[in-house]
Amino acid sequence: MSARFLIVRTLRALLTLILVVTFVFLMLRLAGDPIKMLLPEDTPASVVEQYRARWGMDAPIYVQYIRYVASVLHGDFGMSFRDGRPALQAVTERIPATLTLGFAGLAVALLVGLPAGIAAAVMRNSIVDRSVISFAVVGHSVPTFFFGILLIMLFSMSLRWLPSSGSATWAHLVMPALTIGLWNAATLARFTRASMLDVLSQAYMKTVLANGLPSSWRILRYALPNAAIPIVTMLGLIVGQLLSGAVIVETVFAWPGIGRLTVTAVAGREVAVVQTIVFLSALAMVMANLLVDLIYGWLDPRIGSKTGGMSR
Amino acid sequence: MQFWLHRLPALAGALAIASALFGTGASAQDRPNLTIAVNSLGSKMDPADTPLATELRVYGSVFDNLIRRDYKAESLDPSKGSILVPALATAWRRIDGRTVELDLRQGVKFHNGDEFTSDDVAFTFSSERIFGESAMLPSAKAFFGCWKPAEVVSRYKVRILSCETNPTIELKLAHYSAAIVNKRAYTTKGQAAFKRAPIGTGPLKFVEWKDGDHITFSAFDDYFGGRPTFNTITFREVPETAARVAGLVSGEFDLITQITPDQFATIEATTDLHVLPSLLDQMQQLWMVATEPVVADKRVRQALALSINRDAIVQSIWNGKTNVENQFQLPALGALYDQNRPGFKFDPDRARKLLKEAGYSGAPVTLRVLANYYVNGETVMQAIQAMWQAVGINAKLEIVENWSQAFAPGRAAVMGGCGFEFAAPEALGSCFFGNQSLTRQRGFPNGVPGLDALANKLATLDEDSRRGTFQGILDILSDEVPAFPLYRTPQFFAAKRSILWLPTADYRTDFRPDNLAFARAAN
């Protein structure tokens, strides 16, 4: 893996961050006056101006942008309009819940999606393959809010086995993790199947077969690593999304993560909070993809040794 | 269609009996821990800091006012209008048209152990907090108008002063913005910290706030109104209505807020649950933007008002569980209320006639509503669009995201709400009267003809004069139609039947001992 490969990928990640943050800064101010969202409809204009000055929203937009960038470089992401707390605190205290749900969902996705995809490819055109394809289509087509409500009706209202919402115990984690995990498992199974089928049809796999190696060894040692790149790409996107919070699932199950905070902050035009969420989410997505790029270089040394252009 | 009025007295009676039977003598261990699912916990708990309805439902019983409205007594006899009763003040009197003097209750404790005195009242209504140039909460000043900082007469006596004759001081003292805060906690911790860990005198004492998850209160056993009947109350944030209902049915929650009529059947299919409705002192309305040429003629605006079948909307969309009021007035106005006022009756023939007289030629009439803002808002507006089309109006519906978009040029009518924050005609001021009114910002840049001059005559203590003036104001509103009411805004809770509790016309939830009892242990 060359140094240039690393530098180009890192610079690209930085540029992505700057563009995202700038775009969100502008969009939040163009999509409605945050101060008017804060105050009741009938607040006199003079009071609105007082609040605008208090929060620095009376300055020209480029001045606000320069101030914002300078503050962020000093680690200050601004204050929440409504609760008066630092925006970074409001966001970071939601991270543990988001990570808990995100990794539980990822575990479900990996435990279900990978074996299902591999089994479908190895037993192509069998009942197993058709079942996995059906699961992938249905799993990805059913909206998470609908699936979540179905789980609540079954396990909370009818059977009364699991709590319907909240995050107090591990039992609260089961349904949201299943909802996120199975949705992602469906995608992962489809990608794994396609990638494995591609590899299994390669000539070198026939050589491996001719060597008389056991089938599990053939699949795990030879097929899976060669099929890994599309799967890792998919996993990078899934991990990035999970760290940004699951807006719908967190809302349905009242899970106090970043996704829910995003909804309330956007609805209330909590400028500082939204900017902080977007910054951290973009950072998570960029880091996940940077990690994926680095794993590419490790999985396939030809990628890392090439110049900065995309080779996949 | 007085849906709630025939149910509330029965519930209120049951509550009174239960309070007497199950009383307040139970030990902390015997008292239940309540879990209440709300759609949002909000982000602050300072009653004068632009509170949202969702926030008031959570911390409504943390604070007390000097005077409070007795909603239960009002529900038993609506003809009496607003009934004001002592709370932190034991008595009050008018010194003159601009000044009210109040005797404060002695021996009242705040949650931090401080004794409640006139210093706390003076701080609550101070320049530093509300009335000064650089006050902490300038938005509250807009509500109080030209009040001056409160005057301390003695340790247990204060005066509230207005700069002009003001008949509404007592009513405003019962408003959530006038709830009394603890001076020491507020000034030592600062406003930002106070609103995350408030100190009041009410039966709910703050314990813990986990953002986005729950807020827990314990019973304040030194509450001056009697020992609370609960041990703890935890408000859990559950944004999804179906999940709140599921949690109530499964027994996780004891009470839930913000349900919609389509959930009633699910709830009432479970025998130990019931729906608790209340009508807020607020009306859902349509603003008319007279600067738009298509509705510049008042006959067109009158036709739009006359072509809406409000009763059909109430029956089909609200399951009959709200009321249509006759113009912008409520029974809570007492002597000022005219129950015989005709209001805007559904009269499509007259609407067509008015449209013809005004020369309406089929130009588009655009009506806008905010997405997911008012319960059933979009559904009601779709119904109105169809009713307008039925009388020949080229109605177009636009669903928008915020108020800036709603009132951007091109709109002729916008769904809104006009609340009686206190039960007096002056409460309509922010909507219709004066230089800062919403009406001036929304279609009548010079004000509604004749309205401001008439509204100025409300500043008198002579009730007969005020009644005449108010009815005159309603005449102008009916003629000029800067806006017209649709129906009272309802709110719906659901709870276990074992919980004897009543919602009120206020957003604040009341968990005082005289409004919360248990037929048997809730958990």
XYZ file of C-alpha atoms in Angstrom, chain B residues 49-398:
350
model
C -39.280 30.181 28.161
C -41.449 29.650 25.066
C -42.837 26.350 26.356
C -44.178 23.816 23.913
C -47.385 21.894 24.556
C -45.369 18.696 24.816
C -43.172 20.252 27.506
C -46.098 21.576 29.534
C -47.607 18.096 29.638
C -44.431 16.872 31.320
C -43.719 19.568 33.892
C -47.197 20.992 34.370
C -47.263 19.994 38.041
C -43.706 21.030 38.960
C -44.716 24.652 39.497
C -47.631 26.519 41.015
C -49.182 29.854 40.191
C -50.319 32.547 42.576
C -53.854 31.980 41.305
C -55.150 28.972 39.424
C -58.183 28.078 37.354
C -60.431 25.422 38.828
C -61.120 23.455 35.677
C -63.016 20.785 37.557
C -65.515 23.300 38.951
C -65.790 24.870 35.480
C -66.634 21.497 33.950
C -69.385 20.974 36.520
C -70.956 24.335 35.693
C -69.686 25.798 32.403
C -72.027 28.776 32.670
C -69.792 30.308 35.338
C -66.923 30.834 32.909
C -63.379 30.870 34.300
C -63.299 30.119 38.018
C -60.172 31.465 39.692
C -59.163 29.976 43.053
C -56.290 30.568 45.487
C -53.015 28.755 44.939
C -49.766 30.325 46.171
C -51.800 33.450 46.931
C -54.560 33.020 49.491
C -56.399 36.207 48.590
C -56.164 39.108 46.189
C -57.788 42.453 45.639
C -57.810 45.306 43.166
C -56.036 48.433 44.364
C -57.028 50.167 41.139
C -57.546 49.322 37.485
C -53.833 48.741 37.037
C -52.827 47.066 40.302
C -53.621 43.779 42.007
C -52.397 43.088 45.543
C -51.980 39.486 46.666
C -51.542 37.862 50.078
C -49.104 34.989 49.791
C -49.597 31.596 51.377
C -47.255 31.119 54.326
C -45.255 28.001 55.134
C -44.991 26.838 51.509
C -41.738 25.042 50.665
C -39.881 24.803 47.368
C -38.397 21.445 46.370
C -34.969 22.585 47.598
C -36.346 23.377 51.065
C -36.472 27.163 50.612
C -39.526 28.922 51.958
C -41.707 30.606 49.345
C -41.819 34.379 49.882
C -42.505 37.594 48.027
C -38.843 37.628 46.871
C -39.593 34.635 44.656
C -42.630 36.384 43.173
C -40.612 39.551 42.614
C -37.893 37.561 40.854
C -40.409 35.624 38.733
C -41.867 38.941 37.491
C -38.595 40.905 37.426
C -36.747 43.041 34.908
C -33.857 40.614 35.138
C -35.974 37.646 34.084
C -38.722 39.111 31.867
C -39.262 42.852 31.606
C -35.783 44.402 31.201
C -33.971 45.429 28.031
C -31.620 42.458 28.296
C -33.979 40.111 30.111
C -33.333 36.373 30.127
C -36.741 35.618 28.566
C -37.822 38.524 26.356
C -40.444 36.399 24.603
C -42.460 36.210 27.853
C -42.733 39.991 27.918
C -44.870 39.803 24.796
C -47.418 37.752 26.731
C -47.563 40.010 29.807
C -47.755 43.195 27.735
C -47.072 46.372 29.636
C -46.736 44.812 33.068
C -44.108 46.280 35.357
C -41.812 44.312 37.675
C -43.719 43.031 40.727
C -43.547 45.118 43.871
C -42.771 43.605 47.268
C -45.048 45.020 49.959
C -43.923 42.679 52.719
C -42.555 39.144 53.081
C -46.008 37.739 52.269
C -47.626 40.475 50.239
C -46.916 41.593 46.661
C -48.393 43.866 44.046
C -48.635 43.167 40.342
C -48.755 46.319 38.264
C -49.705 47.126 34.711
C -48.964 50.398 32.929
C -52.635 50.823 31.970
C -56.071 49.735 33.121
C -55.923 45.995 32.781
C -58.835 43.709 33.649
C -56.880 40.550 32.807
C -54.110 40.590 35.440
C -55.731 37.879 37.578
C -56.395 35.670 34.536
C -52.813 36.026 33.342
C -51.534 35.128 36.813
C -53.173 31.724 36.304
C -51.344 31.190 32.989
C -48.390 28.803 32.746
C -46.032 31.697 31.924
C -46.794 33.131 35.381
C -45.776 30.017 37.333
C -43.528 30.880 40.276
C -39.869 29.850 40.169
C -37.399 29.565 43.044
C -35.201 32.654 43.056
C -32.157 31.105 44.731
C -31.998 28.080 42.386
C -32.563 30.244 39.317
C -29.946 32.874 40.152
C -27.262 30.547 41.503
C -27.526 27.826 38.841
C -28.399 30.120 35.940
C -31.365 29.901 33.603
C -29.807 27.246 31.341
C -29.186 24.878 34.264
C -32.513 25.689 35.943
C -34.559 24.678 32.935
C -32.911 21.244 32.947
C -33.429 20.740 36.722
C -36.289 22.997 37.796
C -37.255 23.914 41.349
C -40.887 24.779 42.014
C -43.449 24.256 44.749
C -45.661 21.710 42.959
C -46.300 18.032 43.770
C -43.718 16.842 41.195
C -40.108 17.102 42.343
C -37.470 16.700 39.641
C -35.214 13.644 39.974
C -33.588 12.716 36.662
C -33.573 13.546 32.947
C -32.124 11.150 30.404
C -32.391 13.061 27.167
C -34.635 11.437 24.586
C -35.560 8.639 26.988
C -37.252 9.688 30.223
C -37.735 12.319 32.907
C -38.496 11.140 36.427
C -40.157 13.071 39.245
C -40.768 11.980 42.801
C -43.650 12.999 45.033
C -42.962 16.220 46.914
C -44.374 15.205 50.273
C -44.186 18.760 51.646
C -46.536 19.977 48.917
C -48.807 22.623 50.397
C -51.835 21.170 48.615
C -51.532 17.820 50.393
C -49.428 14.700 50.144
C -49.251 13.503 46.503
C -51.061 10.260 45.758
C -48.197 8.804 43.668
C -44.680 7.764 44.616
C -42.898 8.610 41.368
C -43.967 9.661 37.889
C -41.739 8.809 34.941
C -42.450 10.377 31.568
C -41.118 8.165 28.778
C -40.577 9.576 25.299
C -42.305 7.345 22.734
C -42.752 9.345 19.517
C -44.757 6.753 17.605
C -48.475 6.755 18.445
C -48.874 3.036 17.719
C -46.003 2.228 20.083
C -47.576 4.319 22.865
C -50.879 2.521 22.387
C -49.107 -0.879 22.299
C -47.309 -0.033 25.543
C -50.581 0.961 27.201
C -52.332 -2.207 26.065
C -49.418 -4.395 27.186
C -49.411 -2.711 30.590
C -45.995 -1.021 30.330
C -47.577 2.426 30.552
C -50.274 3.693 32.884
C -51.237 6.732 30.849
C -50.398 7.958 27.354
C -50.720 11.345 25.662
C -51.477 12.530 22.136
C -53.612 9.814 20.671
C -55.804 10.222 17.619
C -59.412 9.119 17.012
C -58.289 6.213 14.821
C -56.686 4.635 17.926
C -59.818 4.801 20.084
C -61.202 1.417 18.981
C -57.961 -0.403 19.841
C -57.852 1.206 23.264
C -61.482 0.766 24.141
C -61.410 -2.871 23.033
C -59.360 -3.472 26.169
C -61.771 -3.368 29.069
C -59.412 -1.864 31.644
C -58.448 1.097 29.453
C -60.294 4.249 28.505
C -59.839 7.401 26.450
C -59.722 10.744 28.282
C -60.613 13.698 26.066
C -60.353 17.391 26.764
C -60.993 20.444 24.672
C -58.301 23.080 24.824
C -59.100 26.774 25.081
C -57.968 27.078 21.513
C -59.552 26.984 18.101
C -58.357 25.576 14.865
C -58.930 28.230 12.245
C -58.244 29.338 8.705
C -56.346 32.565 8.147
C -57.511 34.580 5.156
C -54.766 36.486 3.356
C -56.679 39.481 2.032
C -53.691 40.840 0.124
C -54.110 37.937 -2.306
C -56.401 39.314 -5.055
C -58.599 36.206 -5.157
C -59.775 36.729 -1.551
C -59.446 40.524 -1.412
C -63.244 40.869 -1.587
C -64.739 40.109 1.809
C -67.732 38.420 0.164
C -65.391 35.735 -1.158
C -63.949 35.273 2.341
C -67.468 35.018 3.765
C -68.343 32.464 1.084
C -65.293 30.387 1.986
C -66.398 30.383 5.628
C -70.012 29.506 4.787
C -69.129 26.617 2.468
C -67.475 24.491 5.159
C -69.595 21.846 6.832
C -67.899 21.901 10.232
C -70.277 19.372 11.770
C -69.396 16.869 9.031
C -65.679 17.407 9.713
C -66.172 16.926 13.432
C -68.237 13.766 12.941
C -66.165 12.119 10.242
C -62.632 13.110 11.194
C -62.921 13.636 14.954
C -65.516 10.930 15.681
C -67.708 13.693 17.068
C -65.257 14.348 19.881
C -64.869 18.086 19.623
C -67.139 21.121 19.418
C -67.868 23.789 16.850
C -67.977 27.175 18.588
C -69.981 30.125 17.334
C -67.171 32.485 16.305
C -64.036 33.203 18.361
C -65.592 32.787 21.788
C -65.662 30.106 24.454
C -67.922 29.385 27.439
C -64.889 30.120 29.645
C -65.429 33.809 28.837
C -68.358 33.726 31.254
C -70.484 36.870 31.093
C -68.808 37.932 27.853
C -69.892 34.760 26.058
C -72.963 34.908 23.826
C -74.243 31.406 23.239
C -76.866 32.676 20.799
C -74.401 34.205 18.338
C -75.075 32.530 14.961
C -71.465 31.931 13.871
C -70.714 30.637 10.373
C -73.413 28.087 9.606
C -72.928 25.713 6.651
C -74.819 27.444 3.832
C -73.550 26.456 0.364
C -76.383 28.297 -1.440
C -75.521 31.588 0.225
C -71.827 30.900 -0.441
C -72.522 30.477 -4.173
C -74.598 33.665 -4.178
C -71.825 35.649 -2.497
C -69.242 34.307 -4.931
C -71.436 35.377 -7.843
C -71.938 38.846 -6.369
C -68.195 39.212 -5.850
C -67.564 38.251 -9.468
C -65.449 35.226 -8.598
C -64.230 33.846 -11.910
C -62.625 30.544 -10.961
C -59.157 31.812 -10.064
C -57.211 29.325 -7.913
C -57.669 29.659 -4.150
C -54.570 28.124 -2.591
C -54.850 26.795 0.929
C -51.826 25.647 2.861
C -51.269 23.506 5.914
C -48.110 22.512 7.736
C -47.167 18.850 7.424
C -47.534 16.869 10.675
C -48.134 20.017 12.730
C -51.782 19.864 13.716
C -53.386 16.555 14.569
C -55.494 15.597 11.510
C -54.511 18.928 9.928
C -53.889 17.584 6.439
C -57.051 15.439 6.520
C -59.231 18.367 7.569
C -57.760 20.555 4.850
C -58.432 17.913 2.218
C -62.052 17.852 3.347
C -62.235 21.658 3.172
C -60.703 21.618 -0.294
C -63.459 19.239 -1.441
C -66.179 21.381 0.209
C -64.896 24.499 -1.499
C -64.745 22.713 -4.836
C -68.358 21.642 -4.292
C -69.520 25.273 -4.337
C -67.450 26.064 -7.420
C -64.220 27.322 -5.865
C -61.028 26.331 -7.650
C -59.333 25.180 -4.432
C -55.732 23.964 -4.440
C -54.121 22.398 -1.382
C -50.410 22.733 -0.608
